[in-house]
CSV table of C-alpha atoms in Angstrom, one decimal:
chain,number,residue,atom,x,y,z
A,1,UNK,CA,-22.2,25.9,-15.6
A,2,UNK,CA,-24.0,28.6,-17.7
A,3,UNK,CA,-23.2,31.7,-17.4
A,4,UNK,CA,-26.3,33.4,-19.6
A,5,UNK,CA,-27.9,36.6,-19.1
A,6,UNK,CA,-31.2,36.0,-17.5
A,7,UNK,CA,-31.9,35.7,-13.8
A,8,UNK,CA,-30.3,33.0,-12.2
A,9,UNK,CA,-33.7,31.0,-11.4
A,10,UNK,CA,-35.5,31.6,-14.8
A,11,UNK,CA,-37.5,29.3,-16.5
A,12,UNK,CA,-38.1,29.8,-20.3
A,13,UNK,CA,-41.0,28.3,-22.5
A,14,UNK,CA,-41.0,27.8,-25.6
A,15,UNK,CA,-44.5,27.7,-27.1
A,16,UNK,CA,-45.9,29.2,-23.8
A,17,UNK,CA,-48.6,30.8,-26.1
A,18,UNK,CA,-50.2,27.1,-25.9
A,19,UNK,CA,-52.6,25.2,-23.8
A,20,UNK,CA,-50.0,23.7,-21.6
A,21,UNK,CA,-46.8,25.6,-22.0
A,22,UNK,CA,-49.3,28.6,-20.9
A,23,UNK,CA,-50.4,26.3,-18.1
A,24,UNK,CA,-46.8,25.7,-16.7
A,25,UNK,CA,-46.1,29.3,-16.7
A,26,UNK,CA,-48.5,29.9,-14.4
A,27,UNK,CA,-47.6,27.2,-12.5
A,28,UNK,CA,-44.3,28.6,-11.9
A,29,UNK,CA,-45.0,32.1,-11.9
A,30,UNK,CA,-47.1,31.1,-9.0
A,31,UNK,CA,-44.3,29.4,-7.3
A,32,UNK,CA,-42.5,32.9,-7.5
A,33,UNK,CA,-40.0,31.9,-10.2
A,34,UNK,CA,-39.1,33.8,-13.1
A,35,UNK,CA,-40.6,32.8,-16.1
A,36,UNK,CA,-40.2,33.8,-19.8
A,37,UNK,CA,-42.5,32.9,-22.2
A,38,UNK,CA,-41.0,32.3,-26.1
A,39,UNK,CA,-43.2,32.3,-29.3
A,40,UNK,CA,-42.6,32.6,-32.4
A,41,UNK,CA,-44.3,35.5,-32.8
A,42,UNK,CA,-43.4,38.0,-29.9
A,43,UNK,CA,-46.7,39.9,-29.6
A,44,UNK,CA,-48.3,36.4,-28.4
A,45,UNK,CA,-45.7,36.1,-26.0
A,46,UNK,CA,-46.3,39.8,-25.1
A,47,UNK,CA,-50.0,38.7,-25.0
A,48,UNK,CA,-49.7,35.5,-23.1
A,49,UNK,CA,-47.1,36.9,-20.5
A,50,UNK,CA,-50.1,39.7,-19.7
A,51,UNK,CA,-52.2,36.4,-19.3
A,52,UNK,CA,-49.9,35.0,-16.4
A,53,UNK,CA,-49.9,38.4,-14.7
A,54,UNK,CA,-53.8,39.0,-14.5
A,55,UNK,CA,-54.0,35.3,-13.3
A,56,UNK,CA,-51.1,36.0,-10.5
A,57,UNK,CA,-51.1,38.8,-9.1
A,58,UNK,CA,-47.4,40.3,-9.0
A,59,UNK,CA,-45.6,37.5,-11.2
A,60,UNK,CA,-42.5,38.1,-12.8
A,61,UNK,CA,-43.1,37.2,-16.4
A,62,UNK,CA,-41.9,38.3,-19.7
A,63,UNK,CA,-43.2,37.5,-22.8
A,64,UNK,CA,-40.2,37.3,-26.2
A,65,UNK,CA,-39.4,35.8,-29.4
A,66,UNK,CA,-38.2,32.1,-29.3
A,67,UNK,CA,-34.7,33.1,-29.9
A,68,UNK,CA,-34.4,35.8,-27.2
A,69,UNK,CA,-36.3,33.8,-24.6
A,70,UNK,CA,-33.9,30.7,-24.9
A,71,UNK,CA,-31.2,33.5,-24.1
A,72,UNK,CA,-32.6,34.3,-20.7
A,73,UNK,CA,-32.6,31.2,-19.0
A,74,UNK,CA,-30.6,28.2,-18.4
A,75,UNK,CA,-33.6,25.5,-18.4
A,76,UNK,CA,-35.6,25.7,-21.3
A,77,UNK,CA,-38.6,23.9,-22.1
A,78,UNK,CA,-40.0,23.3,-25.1
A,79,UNK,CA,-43.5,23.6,-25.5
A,80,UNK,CA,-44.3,23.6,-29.2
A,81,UNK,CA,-46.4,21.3,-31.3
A,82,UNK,CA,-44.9,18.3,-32.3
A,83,UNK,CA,-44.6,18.9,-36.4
A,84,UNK,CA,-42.8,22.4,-34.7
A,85,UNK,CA,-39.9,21.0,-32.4
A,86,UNK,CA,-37.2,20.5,-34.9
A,87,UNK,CA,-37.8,23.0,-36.8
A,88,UNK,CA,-37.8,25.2,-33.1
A,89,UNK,CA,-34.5,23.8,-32.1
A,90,UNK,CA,-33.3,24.5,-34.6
A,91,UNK,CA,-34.0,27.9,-35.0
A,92,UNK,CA,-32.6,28.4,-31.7
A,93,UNK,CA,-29.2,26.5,-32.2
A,94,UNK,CA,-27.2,29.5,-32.2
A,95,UNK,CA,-28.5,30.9,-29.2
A,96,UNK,CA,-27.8,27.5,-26.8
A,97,UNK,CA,-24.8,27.5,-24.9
A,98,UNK,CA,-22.9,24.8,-23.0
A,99,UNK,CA,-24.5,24.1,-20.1
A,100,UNK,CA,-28.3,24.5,-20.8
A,101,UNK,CA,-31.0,22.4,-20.3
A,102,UNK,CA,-33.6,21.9,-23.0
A,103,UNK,CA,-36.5,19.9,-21.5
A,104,UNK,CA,-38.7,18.2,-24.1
A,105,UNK,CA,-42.3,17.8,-23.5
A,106,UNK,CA,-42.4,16.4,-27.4
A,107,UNK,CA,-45.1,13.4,-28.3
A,108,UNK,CA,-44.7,12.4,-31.7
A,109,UNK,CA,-49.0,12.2,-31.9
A,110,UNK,CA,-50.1,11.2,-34.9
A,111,UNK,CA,-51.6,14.2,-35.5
A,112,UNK,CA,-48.5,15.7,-37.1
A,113,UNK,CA,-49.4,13.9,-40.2
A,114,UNK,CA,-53.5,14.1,-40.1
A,115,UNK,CA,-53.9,10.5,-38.2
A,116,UNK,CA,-54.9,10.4,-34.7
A,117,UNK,CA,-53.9,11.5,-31.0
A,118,UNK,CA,-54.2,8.1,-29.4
A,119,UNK,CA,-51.7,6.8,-31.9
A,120,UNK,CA,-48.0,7.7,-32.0
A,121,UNK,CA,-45.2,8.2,-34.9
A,122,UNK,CA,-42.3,6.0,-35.1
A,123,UNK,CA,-39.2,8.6,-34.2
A,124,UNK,CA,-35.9,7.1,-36.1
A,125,UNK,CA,-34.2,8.5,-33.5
A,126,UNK,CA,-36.4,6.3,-30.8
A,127,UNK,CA,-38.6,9.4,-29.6
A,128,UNK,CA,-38.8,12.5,-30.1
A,129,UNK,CA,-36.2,13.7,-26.5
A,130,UNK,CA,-33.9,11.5,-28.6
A,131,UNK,CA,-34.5,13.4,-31.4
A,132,UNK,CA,-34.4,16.9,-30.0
A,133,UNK,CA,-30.6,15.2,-28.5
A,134,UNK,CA,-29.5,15.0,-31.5
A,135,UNK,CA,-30.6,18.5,-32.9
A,136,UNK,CA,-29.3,20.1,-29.9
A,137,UNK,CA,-25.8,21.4,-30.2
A,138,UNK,CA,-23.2,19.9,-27.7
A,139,UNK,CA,-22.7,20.7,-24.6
A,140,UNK,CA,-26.9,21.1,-23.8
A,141,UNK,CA,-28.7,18.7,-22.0
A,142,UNK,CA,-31.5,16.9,-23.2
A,143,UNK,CA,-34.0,15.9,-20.3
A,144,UNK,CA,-37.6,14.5,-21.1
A,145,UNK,CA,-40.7,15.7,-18.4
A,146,UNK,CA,-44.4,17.1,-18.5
A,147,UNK,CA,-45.5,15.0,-21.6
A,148,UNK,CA,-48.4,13.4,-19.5
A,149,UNK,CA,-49.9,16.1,-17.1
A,150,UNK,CA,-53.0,17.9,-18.5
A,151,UNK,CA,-52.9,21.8,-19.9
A,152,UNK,CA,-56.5,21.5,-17.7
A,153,UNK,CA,-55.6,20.5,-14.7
A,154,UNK,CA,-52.2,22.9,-15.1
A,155,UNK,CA,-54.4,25.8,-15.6
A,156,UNK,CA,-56.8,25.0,-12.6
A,157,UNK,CA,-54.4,27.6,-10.4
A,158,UNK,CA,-56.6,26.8,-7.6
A,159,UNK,CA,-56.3,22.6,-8.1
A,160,UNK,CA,-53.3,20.2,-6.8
A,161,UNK,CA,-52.6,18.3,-10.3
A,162,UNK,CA,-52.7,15.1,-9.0
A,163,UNK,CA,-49.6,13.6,-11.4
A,164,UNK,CA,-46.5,12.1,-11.7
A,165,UNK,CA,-44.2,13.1,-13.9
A,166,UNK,CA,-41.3,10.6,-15.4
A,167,UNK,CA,-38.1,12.7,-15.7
A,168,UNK,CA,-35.4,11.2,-18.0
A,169,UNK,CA,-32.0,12.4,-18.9
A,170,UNK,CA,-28.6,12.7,-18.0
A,171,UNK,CA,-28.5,12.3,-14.2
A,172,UNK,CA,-27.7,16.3,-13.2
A,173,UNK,CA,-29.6,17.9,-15.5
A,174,UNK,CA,-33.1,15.4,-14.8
A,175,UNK,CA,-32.5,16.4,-11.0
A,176,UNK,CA,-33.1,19.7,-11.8
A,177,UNK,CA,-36.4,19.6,-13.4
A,178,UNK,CA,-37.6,17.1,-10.7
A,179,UNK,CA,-37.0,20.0,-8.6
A,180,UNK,CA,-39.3,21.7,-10.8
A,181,UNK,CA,-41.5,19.6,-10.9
A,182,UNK,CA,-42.4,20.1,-6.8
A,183,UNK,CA,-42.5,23.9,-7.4
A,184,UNK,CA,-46.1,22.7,-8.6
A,185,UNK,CA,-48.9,21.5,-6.0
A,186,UNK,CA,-49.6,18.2,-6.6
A,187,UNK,CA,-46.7,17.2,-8.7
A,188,UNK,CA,-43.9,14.7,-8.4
A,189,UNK,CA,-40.8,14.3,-10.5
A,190,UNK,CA,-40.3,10.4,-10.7
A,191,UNK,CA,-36.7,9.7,-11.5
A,192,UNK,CA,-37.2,8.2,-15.4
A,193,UNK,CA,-33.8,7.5,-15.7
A,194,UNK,CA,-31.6,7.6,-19.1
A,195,UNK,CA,-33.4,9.4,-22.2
A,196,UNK,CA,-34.3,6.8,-24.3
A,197,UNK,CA,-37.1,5.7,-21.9
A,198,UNK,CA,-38.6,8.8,-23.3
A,199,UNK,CA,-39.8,6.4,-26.3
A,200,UNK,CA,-42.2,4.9,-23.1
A,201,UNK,CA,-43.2,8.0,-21.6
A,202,UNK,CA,-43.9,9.8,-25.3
A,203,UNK,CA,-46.3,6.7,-26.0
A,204,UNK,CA,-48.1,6.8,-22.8
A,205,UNK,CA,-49.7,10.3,-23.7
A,206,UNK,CA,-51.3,8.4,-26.3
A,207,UNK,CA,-52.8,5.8,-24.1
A,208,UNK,CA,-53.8,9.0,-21.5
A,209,UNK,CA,-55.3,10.4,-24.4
A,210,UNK,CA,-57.3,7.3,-26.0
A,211,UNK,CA,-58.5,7.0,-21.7
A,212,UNK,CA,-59.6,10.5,-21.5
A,213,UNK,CA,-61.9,9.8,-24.7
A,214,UNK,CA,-63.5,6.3,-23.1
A,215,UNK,CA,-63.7,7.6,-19.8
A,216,UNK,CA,-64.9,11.2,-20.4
A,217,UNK,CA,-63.0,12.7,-18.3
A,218,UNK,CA,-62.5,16.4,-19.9
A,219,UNK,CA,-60.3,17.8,-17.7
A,220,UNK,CA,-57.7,15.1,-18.6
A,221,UNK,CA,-56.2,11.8,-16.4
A,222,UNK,CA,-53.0,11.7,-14.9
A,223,UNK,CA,-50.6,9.1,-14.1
A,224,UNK,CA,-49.2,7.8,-10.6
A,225,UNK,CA,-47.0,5.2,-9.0
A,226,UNK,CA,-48.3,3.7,-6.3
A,227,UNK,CA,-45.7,2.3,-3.7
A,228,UNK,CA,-42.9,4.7,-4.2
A,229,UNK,CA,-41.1,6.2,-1.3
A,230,UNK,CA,-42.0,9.8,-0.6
A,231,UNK,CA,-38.4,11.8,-0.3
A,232,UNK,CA,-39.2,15.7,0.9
B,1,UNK,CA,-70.8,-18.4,-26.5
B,2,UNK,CA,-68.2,-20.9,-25.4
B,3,UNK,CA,-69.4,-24.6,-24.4
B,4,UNK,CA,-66.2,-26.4,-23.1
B,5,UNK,CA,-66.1,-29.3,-20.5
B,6,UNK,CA,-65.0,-26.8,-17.2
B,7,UNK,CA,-66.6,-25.4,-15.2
B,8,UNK,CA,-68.9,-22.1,-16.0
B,9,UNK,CA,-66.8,-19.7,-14.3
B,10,UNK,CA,-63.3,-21.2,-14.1
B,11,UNK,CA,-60.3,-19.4,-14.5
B,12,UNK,CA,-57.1,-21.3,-16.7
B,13,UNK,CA,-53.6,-19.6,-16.3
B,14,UNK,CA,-51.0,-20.8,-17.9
B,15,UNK,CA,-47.6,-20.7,-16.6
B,16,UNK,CA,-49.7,-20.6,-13.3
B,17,UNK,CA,-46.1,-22.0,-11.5
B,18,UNK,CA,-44.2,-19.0,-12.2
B,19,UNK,CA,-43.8,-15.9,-10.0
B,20,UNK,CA,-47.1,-13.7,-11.3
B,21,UNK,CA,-49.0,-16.6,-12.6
B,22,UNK,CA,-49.7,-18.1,-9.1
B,23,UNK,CA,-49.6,-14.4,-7.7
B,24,UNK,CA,-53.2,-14.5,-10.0
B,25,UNK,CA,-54.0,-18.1,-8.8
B,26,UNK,CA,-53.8,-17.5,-5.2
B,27,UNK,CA,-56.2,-13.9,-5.7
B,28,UNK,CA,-58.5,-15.6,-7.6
B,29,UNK,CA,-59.2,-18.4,-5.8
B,30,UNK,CA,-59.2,-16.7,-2.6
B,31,UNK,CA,-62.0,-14.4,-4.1
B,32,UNK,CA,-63.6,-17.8,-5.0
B,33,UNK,CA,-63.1,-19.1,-8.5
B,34,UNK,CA,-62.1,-22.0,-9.6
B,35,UNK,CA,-58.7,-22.1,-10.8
B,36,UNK,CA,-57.0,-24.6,-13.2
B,37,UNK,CA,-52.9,-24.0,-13.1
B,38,UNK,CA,-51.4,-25.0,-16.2
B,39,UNK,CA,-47.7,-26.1,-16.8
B,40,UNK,CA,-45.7,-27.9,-19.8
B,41,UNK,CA,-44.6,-30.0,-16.9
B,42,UNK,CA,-47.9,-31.4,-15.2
B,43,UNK,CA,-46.3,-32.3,-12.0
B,44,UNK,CA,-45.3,-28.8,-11.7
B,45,UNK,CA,-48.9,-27.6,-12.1
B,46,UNK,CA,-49.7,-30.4,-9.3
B,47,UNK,CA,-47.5,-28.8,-6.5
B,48,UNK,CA,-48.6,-25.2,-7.5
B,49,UNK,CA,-52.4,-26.3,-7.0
B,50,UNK,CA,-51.3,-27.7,-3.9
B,51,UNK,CA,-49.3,-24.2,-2.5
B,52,UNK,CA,-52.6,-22.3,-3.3
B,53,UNK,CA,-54.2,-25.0,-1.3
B,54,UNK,CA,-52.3,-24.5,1.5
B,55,UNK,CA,-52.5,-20.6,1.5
B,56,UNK,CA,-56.3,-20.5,0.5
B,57,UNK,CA,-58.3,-23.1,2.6
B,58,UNK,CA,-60.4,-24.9,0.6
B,59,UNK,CA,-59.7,-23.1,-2.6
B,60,UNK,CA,-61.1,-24.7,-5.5
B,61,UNK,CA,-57.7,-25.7,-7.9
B,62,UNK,CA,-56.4,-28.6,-9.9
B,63,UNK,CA,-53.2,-28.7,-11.7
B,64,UNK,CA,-52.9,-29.8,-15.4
B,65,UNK,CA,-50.5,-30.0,-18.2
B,66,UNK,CA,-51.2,-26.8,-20.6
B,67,UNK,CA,-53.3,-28.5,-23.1
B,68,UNK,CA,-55.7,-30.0,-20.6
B,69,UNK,CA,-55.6,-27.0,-18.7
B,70,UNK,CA,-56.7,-24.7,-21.7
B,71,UNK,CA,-59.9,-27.0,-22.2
B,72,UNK,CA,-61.4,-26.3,-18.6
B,73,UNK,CA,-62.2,-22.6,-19.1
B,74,UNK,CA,-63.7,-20.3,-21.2
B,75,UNK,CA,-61.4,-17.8,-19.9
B,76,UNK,CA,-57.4,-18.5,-20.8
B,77,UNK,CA,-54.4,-16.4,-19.2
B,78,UNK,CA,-50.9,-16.8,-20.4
B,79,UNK,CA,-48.9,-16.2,-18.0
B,80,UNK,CA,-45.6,-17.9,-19.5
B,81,UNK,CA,-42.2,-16.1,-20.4
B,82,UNK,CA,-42.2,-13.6,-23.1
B,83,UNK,CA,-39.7,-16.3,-25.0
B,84,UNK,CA,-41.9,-19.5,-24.6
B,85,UNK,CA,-45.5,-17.4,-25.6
B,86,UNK,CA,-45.4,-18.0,-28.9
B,87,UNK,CA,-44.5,-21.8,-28.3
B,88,UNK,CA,-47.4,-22.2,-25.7
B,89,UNK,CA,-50.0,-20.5,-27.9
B,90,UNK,CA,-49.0,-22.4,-31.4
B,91,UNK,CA,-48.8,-26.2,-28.5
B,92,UNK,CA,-52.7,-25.5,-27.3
B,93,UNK,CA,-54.0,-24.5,-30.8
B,94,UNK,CA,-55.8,-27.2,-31.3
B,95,UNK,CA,-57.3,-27.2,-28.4
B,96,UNK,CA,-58.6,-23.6,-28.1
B,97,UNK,CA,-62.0,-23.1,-28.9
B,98,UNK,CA,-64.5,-20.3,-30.7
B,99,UNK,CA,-65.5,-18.1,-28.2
B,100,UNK,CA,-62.4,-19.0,-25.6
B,101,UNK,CA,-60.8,-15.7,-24.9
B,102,UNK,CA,-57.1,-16.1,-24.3
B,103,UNK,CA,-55.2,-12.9,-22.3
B,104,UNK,CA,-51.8,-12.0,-23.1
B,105,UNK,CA,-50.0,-11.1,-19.9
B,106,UNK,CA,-46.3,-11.3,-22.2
B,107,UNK,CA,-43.9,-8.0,-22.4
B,108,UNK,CA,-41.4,-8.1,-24.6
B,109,UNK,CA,-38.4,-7.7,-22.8
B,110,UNK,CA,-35.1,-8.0,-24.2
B,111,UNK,CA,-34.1,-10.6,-21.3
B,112,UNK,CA,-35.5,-12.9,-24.1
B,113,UNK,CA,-32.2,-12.1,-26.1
B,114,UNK,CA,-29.9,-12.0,-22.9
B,115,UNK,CA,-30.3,-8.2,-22.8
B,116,UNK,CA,-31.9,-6.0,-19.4
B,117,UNK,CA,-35.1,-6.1,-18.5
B,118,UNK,CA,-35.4,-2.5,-18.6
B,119,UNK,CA,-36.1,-2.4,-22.4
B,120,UNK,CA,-38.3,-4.5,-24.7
B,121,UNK,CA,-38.0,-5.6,-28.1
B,122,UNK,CA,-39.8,-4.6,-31.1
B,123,UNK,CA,-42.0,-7.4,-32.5
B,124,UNK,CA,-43.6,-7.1,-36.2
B,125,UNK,CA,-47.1,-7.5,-35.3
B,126,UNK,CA,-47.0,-4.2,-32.9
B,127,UNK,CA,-47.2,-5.9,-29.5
B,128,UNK,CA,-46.9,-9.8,-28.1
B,129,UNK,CA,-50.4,-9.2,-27.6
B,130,UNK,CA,-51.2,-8.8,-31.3
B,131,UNK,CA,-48.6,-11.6,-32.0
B,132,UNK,CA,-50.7,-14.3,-29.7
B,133,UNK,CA,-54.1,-12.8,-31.8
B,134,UNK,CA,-52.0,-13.6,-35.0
B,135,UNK,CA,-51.1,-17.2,-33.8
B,136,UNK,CA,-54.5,-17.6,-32.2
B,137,UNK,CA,-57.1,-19.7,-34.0
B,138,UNK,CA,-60.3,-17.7,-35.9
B,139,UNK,CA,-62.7,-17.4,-33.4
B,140,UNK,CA,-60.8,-17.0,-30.1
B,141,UNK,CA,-60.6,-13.4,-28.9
B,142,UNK,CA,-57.1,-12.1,-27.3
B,143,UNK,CA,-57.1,-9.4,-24.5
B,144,UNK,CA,-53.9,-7.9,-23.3
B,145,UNK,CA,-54.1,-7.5,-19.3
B,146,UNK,CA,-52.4,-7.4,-16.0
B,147,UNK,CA,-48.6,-7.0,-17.5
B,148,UNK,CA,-47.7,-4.1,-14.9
B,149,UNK,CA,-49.3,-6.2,-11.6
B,150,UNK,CA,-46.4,-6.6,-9.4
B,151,UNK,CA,-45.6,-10.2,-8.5
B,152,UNK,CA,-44.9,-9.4,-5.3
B,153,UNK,CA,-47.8,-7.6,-4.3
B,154,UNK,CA,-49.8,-10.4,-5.6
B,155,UNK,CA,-48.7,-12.9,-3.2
B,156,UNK,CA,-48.9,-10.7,-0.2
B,157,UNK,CA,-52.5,-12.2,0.6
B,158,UNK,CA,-53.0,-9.8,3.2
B,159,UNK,CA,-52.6,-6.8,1.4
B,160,UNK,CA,-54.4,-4.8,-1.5
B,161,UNK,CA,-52.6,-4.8,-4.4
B,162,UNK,CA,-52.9,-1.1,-5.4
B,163,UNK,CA,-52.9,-0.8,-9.3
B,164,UNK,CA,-54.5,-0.5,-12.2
B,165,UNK,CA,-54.9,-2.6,-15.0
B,166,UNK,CA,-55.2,-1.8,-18.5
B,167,UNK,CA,-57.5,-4.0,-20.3
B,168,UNK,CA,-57.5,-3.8,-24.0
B,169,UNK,CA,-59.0,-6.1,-27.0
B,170,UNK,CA,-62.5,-6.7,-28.4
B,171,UNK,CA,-64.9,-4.6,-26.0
B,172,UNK,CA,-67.3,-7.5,-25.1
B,173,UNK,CA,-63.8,-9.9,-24.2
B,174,UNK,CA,-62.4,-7.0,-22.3
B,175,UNK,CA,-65.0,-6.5,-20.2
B,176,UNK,CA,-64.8,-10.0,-18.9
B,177,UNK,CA,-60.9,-9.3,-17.9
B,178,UNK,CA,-62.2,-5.9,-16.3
B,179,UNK,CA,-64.2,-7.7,-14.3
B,180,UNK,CA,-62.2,-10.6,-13.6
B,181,UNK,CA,-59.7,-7.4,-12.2
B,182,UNK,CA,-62.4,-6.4,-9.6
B,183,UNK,CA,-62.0,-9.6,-7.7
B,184,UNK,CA,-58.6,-8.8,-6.5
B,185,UNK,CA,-58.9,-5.9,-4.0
B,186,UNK,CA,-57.0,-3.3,-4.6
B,187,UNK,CA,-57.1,-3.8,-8.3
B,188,UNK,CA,-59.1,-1.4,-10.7
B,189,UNK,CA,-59.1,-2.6,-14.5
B,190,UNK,CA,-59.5,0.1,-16.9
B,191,UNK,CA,-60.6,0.1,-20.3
B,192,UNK,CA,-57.8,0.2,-22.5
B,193,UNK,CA,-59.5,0.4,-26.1
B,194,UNK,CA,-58.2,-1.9,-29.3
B,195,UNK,CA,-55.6,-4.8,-28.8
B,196,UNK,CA,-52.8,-2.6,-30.5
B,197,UNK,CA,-52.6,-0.3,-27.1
B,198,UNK,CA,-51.4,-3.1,-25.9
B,199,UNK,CA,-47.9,-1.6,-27.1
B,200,UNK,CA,-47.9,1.2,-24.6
B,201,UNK,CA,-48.7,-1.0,-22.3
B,202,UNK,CA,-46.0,-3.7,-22.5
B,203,UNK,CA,-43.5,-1.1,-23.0
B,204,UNK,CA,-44.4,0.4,-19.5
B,205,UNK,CA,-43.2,-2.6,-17.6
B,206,UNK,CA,-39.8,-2.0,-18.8
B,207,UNK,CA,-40.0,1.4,-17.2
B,208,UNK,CA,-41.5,0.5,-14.1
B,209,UNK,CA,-38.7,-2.3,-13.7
B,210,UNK,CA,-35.9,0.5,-14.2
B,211,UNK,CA,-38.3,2.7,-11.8
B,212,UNK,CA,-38.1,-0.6,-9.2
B,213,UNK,CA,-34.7,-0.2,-9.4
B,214,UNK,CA,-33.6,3.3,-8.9
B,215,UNK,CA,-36.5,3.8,-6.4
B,216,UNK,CA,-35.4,0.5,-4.5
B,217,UNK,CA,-38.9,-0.5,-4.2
B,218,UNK,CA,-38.3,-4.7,-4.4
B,219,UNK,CA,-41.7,-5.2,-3.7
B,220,UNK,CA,-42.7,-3.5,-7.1
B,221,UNK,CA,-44.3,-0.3,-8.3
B,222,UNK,CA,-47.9,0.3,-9.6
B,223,UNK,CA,-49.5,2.2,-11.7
B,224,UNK,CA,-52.7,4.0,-11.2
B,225,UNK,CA,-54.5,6.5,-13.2
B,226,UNK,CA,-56.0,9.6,-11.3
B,227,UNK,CA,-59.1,11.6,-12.3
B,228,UNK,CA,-60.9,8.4,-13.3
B,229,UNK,CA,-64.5,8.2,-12.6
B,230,UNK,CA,-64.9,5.1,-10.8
B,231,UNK,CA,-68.0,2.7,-11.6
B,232,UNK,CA,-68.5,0.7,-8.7
């Protein structure tokens, strides 16, 4: 178990500066969780922290560099642009400690390299959780989640979300975020089993993306299974 | 425009004796159409026209062999195993004509090398929906459609299906399937863009078998996408 320095219920984002790292935060200040917000450059954090607290009312929210954010909690979601998530882990390699959980929201758009968003990169690694797996140092769980549910809809406090979320990784560490994933009104962790069905998942934002253009639908689609057994 | 000896609005489906393929048979001609089952094994075909018959009263179905099937309809589905697709398309190429639109219902999954169905295979073209357009005479227009319809659900008469389907390919040929979706109640198809999203697609049946499994749903999972406008 880790034994860090945070508050036992903290939830640090990386790259909560962003459209849905930001949205997330809220999410879970709402909730009542601890949240700390990483950026690379602190004052955003600062600035984006001071964001969650105008939108809720009382939340406890911090805003700190990358490094000391991924100190201060022991699930850790990562939140940055594509191009930026090796480069992100592994700036904060040091930092991670055995028993961590670093939750990729990665999708290797096409983007990164000027192409674009309703294509995907091949990842040698076979997506980019895979890849963030094998950046990570050992001991820290890799779990995949939140690639397909809109910065929009996360942002509309006053909105259910209206999406399922696919959560793959080792089998402990993926039950935790699907508990996180019901701190959230209208979302539903989906047990996504091992990792590599990240490579699915990661694609799928594509498709979501390519849909929202077709359909005009702004504000972002989400994705749902229909026929699976409700468990609260 | 295609001018072949079928009927005007009759539906051909291919591998119409297996599990999915007379899931589609039975929905479409209770909703009406004529349906021609094709099998490499025409006796086969025979006694799958004749279980629609039985469940559908007075349906409107004849069973063929796969080449004389292909000839009755304007509109093809190949509903055959992922292993025997390219087989079936490169047998009924001589027989496919301009303006025919054939629809890829194959997923790649690595049962086809003795491996789980929870994973697919990479093929070179992209998808096996771009692999039947490679193999598919000039003139003949592939749509990839109705991989993630559960079996299951299809042959439950009585009940909707629940699910989307993405449709993807040439927009005139995918409007077609779109609409040959809406006969199905409980079935939504959505437009899916180019041909080469059909890789997201196929992929997503793999997951959605894993999700069958650790979700115990044996009746089969759907997919639906929420936030979409619908066009009714």
């Amino acid at each position: 178990m880790w034994l860090g320095m945070g508050q036992a219920d903290a939830i640090a984002i990386l790259g909560g500066t962003g459209d849905q790292g930001l949205g997330l935060a809220l999410r879970f200040a709402k909730a009542g969780r601890t949240v700390v917000i990483g950026s690379r450059k602190t004052e955003r954090a600062v600035a984006a922290a001071e964001e969650v607290r105008a939108a809720v009312p009382g939340a406890d929210v911090e805003g700190l560099g990358n490094e000391d954010a991924t100190g201060r909690a022991e699930i850790v979601i990562l939140s940055v642009p594509f191009e930026h998530t090796a480069s992100t882990v592994k700036g904060i390699r040091e930092v991670l400690g055995e028993g961590q959980i670093l939750v990729s929201m990665a999708v290797p758009l096409a983007t990164a390299i000027g192409d674009g968003a309703v294509r995907t990169l091949g990842i040698w690694q076979g997506s980019a959780a895979e890849m963030v797996q094998a950046l990570a140092p050992k001991g820290v769980t890799v779990v995949s989640a939140f690639q397909n549910v809109s910065a929009h809809r996360l942002r509309e406090l006053s909105n259910a979300v209206d999406c399922d979320v696919v959560v793959s990784g080792a089998k402990a560490a993926r039950e935790r975020v699907m508990a996180l994933c019901g701190l959230i009104p209208g979302l539903r962790g989906v047990d996504g089993g091992p990792l590599s069905n990240a490579r699915v998942v990661e694609d799928l934002t594509a498709l979501l993306i390519g849909l929202n253009v077709r359909h005009k639908v702004p504000e972002g689609l989400g994705i749902r299974f229909s026929g699976l057994p409700d468990r609260d």
